[in-house]
PDB file of C-alpha atoms in Angstrom:
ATOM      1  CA  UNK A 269     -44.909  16.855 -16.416  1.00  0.00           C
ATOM      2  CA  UNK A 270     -43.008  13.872 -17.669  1.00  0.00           C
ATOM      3  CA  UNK A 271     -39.207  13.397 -17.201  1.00  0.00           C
ATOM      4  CA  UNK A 272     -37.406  10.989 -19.359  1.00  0.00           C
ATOM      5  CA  UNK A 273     -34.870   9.138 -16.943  1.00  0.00           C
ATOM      6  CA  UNK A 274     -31.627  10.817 -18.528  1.00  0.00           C
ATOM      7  CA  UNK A 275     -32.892  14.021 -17.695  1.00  0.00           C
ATOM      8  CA  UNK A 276     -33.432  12.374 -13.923  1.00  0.00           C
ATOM      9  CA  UNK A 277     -30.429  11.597 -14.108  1.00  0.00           C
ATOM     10  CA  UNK A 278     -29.111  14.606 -15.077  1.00  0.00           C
ATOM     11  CA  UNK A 279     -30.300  16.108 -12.227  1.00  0.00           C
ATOM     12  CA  UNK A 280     -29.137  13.877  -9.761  1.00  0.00           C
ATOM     13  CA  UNK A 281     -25.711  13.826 -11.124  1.00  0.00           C
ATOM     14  CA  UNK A 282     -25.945  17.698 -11.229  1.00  0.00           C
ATOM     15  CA  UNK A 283     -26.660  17.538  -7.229  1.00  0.00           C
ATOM     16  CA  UNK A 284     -24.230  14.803  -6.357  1.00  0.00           C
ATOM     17  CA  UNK A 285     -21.260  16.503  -7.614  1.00  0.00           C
ATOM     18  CA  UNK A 286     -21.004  19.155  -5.290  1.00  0.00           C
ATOM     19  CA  UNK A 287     -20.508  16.409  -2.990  1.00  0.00           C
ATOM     20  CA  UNK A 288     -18.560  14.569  -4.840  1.00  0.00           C
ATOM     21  CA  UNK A 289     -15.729  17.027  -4.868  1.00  0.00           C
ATOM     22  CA  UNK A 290     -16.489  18.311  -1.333  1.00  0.00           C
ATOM     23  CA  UNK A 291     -15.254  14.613  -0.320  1.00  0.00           C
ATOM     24  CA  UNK A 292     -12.070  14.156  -2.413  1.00  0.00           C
ATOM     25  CA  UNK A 293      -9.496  15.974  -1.212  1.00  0.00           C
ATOM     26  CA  UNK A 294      -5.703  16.394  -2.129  1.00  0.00           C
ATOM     27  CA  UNK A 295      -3.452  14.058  -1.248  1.00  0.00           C
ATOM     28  CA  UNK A 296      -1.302  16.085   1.235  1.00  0.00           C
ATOM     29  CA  UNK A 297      -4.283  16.435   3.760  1.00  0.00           C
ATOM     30  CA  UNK A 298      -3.685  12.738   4.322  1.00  0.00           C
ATOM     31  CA  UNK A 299      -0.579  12.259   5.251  1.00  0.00           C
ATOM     32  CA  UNK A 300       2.415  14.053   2.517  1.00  0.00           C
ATOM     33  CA  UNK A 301       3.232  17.444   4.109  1.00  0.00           C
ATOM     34  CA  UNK A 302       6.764  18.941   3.367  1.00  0.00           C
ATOM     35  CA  UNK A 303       9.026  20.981   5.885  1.00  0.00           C
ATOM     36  CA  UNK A 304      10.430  24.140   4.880  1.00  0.00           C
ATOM     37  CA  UNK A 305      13.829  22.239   4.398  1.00  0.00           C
ATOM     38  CA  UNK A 306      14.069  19.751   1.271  1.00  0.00           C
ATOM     39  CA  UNK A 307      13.362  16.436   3.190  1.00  0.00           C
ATOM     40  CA  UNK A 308       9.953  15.482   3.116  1.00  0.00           C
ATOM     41  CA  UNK A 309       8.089  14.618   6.576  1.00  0.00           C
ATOM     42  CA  UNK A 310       5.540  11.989   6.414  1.00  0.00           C
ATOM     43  CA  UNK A 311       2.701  10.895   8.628  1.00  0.00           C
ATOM     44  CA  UNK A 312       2.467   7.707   9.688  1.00  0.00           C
ATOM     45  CA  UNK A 313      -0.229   5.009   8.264  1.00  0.00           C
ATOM     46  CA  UNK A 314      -2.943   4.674  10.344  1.00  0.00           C
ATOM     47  CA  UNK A 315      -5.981   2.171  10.144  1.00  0.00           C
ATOM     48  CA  UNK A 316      -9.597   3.725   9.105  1.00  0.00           C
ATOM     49  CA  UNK A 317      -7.756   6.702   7.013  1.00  0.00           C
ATOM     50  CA  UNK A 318      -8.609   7.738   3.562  1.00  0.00           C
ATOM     51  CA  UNK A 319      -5.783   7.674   1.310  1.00  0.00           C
ATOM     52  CA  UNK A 320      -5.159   8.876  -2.418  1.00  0.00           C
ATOM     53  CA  UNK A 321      -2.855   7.635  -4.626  1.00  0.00           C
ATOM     54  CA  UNK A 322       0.596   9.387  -4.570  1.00  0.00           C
ATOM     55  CA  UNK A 323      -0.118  10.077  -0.781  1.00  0.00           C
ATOM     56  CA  UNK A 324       3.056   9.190   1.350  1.00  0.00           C
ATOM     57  CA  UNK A 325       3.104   7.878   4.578  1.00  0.00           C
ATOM     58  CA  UNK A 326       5.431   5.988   7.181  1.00  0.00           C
ATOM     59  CA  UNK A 327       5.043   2.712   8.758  1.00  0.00           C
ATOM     60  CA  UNK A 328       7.792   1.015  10.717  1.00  0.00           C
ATOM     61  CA  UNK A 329      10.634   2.855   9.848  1.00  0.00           C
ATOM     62  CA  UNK A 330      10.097   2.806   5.814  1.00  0.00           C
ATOM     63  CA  UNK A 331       8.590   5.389   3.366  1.00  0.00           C
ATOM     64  CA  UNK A 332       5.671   4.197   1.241  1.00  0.00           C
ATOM     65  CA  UNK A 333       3.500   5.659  -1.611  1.00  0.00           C
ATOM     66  CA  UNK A 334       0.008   4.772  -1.756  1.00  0.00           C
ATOM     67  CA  UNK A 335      -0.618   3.610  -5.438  1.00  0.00           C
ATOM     68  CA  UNK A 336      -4.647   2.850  -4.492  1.00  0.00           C
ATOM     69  CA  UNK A 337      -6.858   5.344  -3.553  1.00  0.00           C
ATOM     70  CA  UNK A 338      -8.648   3.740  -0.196  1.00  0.00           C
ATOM     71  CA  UNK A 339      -9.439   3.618   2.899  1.00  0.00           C
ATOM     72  CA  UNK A 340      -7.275   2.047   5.534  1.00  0.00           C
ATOM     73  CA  UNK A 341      -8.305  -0.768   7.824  1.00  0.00           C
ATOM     74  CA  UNK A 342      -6.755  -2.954  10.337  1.00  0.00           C
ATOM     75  CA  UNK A 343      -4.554  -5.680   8.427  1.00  0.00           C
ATOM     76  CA  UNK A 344      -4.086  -3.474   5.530  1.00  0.00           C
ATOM     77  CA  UNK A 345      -0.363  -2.099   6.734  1.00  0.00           C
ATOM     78  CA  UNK A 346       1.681  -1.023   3.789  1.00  0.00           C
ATOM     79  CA  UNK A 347       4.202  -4.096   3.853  1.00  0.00           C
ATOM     80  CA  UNK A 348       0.810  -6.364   4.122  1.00  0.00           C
ATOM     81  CA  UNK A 349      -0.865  -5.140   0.389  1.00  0.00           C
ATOM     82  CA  UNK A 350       1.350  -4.387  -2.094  1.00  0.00           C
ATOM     83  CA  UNK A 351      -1.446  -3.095  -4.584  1.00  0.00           C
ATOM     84  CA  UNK A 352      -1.985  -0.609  -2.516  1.00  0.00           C
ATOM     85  CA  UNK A 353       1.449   0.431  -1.445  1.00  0.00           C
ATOM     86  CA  UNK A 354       4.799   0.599  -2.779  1.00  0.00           C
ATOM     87  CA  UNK A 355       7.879   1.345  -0.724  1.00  0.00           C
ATOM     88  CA  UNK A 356       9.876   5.244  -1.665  1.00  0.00           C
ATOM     89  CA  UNK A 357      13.067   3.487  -0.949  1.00  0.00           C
ATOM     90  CA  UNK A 358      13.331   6.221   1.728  1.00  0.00           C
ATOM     91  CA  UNK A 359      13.937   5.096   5.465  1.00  0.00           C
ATOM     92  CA  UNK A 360      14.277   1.463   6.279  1.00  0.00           C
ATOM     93  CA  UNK A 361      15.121   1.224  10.336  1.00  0.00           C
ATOM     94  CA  UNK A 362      16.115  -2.917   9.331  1.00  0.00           C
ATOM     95  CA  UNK A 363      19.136  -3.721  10.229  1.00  0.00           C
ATOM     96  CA  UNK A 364      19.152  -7.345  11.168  1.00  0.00           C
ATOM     97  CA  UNK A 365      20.167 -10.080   8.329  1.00  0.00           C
ATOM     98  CA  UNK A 366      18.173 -12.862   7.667  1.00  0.00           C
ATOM     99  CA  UNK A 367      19.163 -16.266   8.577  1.00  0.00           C
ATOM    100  CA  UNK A 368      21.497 -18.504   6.596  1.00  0.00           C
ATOM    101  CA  UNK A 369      19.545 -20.843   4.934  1.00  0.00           C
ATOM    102  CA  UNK A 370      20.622 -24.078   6.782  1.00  0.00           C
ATOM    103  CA  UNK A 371      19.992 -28.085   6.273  1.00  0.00           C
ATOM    104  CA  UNK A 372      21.231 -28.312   2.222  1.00  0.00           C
ATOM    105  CA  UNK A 373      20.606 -31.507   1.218  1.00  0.00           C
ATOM    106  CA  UNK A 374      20.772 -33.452  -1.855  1.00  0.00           C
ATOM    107  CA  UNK A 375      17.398 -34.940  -3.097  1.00  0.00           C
ATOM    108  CA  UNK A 376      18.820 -36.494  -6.346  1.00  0.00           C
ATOM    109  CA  UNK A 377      21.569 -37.347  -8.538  1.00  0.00           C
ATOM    110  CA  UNK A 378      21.329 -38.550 -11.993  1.00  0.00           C
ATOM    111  CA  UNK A 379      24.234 -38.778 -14.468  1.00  0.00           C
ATOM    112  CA  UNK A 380      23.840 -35.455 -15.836  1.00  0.00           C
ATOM    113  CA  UNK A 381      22.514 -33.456 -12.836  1.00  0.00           C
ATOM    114  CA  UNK A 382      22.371 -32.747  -9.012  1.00  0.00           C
ATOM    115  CA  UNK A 383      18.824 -31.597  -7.026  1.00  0.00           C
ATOM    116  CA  UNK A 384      19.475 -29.640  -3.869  1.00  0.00           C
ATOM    117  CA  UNK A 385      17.243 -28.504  -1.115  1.00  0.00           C
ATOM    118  CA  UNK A 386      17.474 -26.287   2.036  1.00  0.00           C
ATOM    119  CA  UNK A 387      15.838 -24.629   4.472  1.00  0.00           C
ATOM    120  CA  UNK A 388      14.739 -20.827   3.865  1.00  0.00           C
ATOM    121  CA  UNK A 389      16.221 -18.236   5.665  1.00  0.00           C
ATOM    122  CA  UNK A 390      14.047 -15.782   7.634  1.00  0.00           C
ATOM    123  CA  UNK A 391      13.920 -12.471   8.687  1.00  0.00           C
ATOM    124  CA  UNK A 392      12.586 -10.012  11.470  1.00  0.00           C
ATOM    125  CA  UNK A 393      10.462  -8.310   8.720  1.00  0.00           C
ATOM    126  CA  UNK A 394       9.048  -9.023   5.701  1.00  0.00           C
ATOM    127  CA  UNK A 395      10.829  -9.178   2.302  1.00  0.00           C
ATOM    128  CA  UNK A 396       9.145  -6.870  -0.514  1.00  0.00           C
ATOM    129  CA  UNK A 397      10.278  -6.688  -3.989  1.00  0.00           C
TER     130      UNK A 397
END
């Protein structure tokens, strides 16, 4: 009997999908669950987890929303990869300032114009726009 290769692949795709959606799974089994109360209650991000986008999840304090379906590994916290996270503007535990920027200096004058530099400022945690 011959088979052309669409109809192969027919077949295959025909098996795979069962499996296919077996494996995807809504977002709120991985990590977005609501109370009974209006607040939301997030988990918190954990390394080796798969995430979908629109998921939401804590991590340090601060709400984020996963905007790249993935799976988590070590190194890939929220604040770390912002194309795969974006913060809620929920939570936010920081409550330290940042440093005055210190040192200014000036690194030229001409007739019409001034050049200043400083020092940055820095902060406990990092800065995400």
């Amino acid at each position: 009997m011959k088979h052309t290769l669409s109809k192969v692949l027919a077949v295959l795709a025909a098996l795979l999908m069962p499996l296919t959606a077996a494996v995807v799974a809504p977002s709120s089994a991985y990590g977005a669950a609501t109370s009974s109360t209006s607040a939301a209650v997030f988990a918190a991000w954990a390394p080796w987890t798969a995430y979908t986008a629109g998921t939401r999840v804590t991590y340090n304090g601060v709400e984020y929303e996963c905007v790249q379906s993935h799976t988590s590994q070590p190194g890939w916290e929220p604040p770390n990869v912002p194309a795969l996270w974006k913060t809620t503007g929920g939570g936010g535990g920081d409550t330290s300032a940042p440093s005055v920027p210190g040192n200014l200096r000036s690194t030229g004058v001409t007739a019409n114009s001034v050049s200043l530099a400083w020092n940055a400022s820095t902060d406990n945690v990092g800065v995400t726009g």
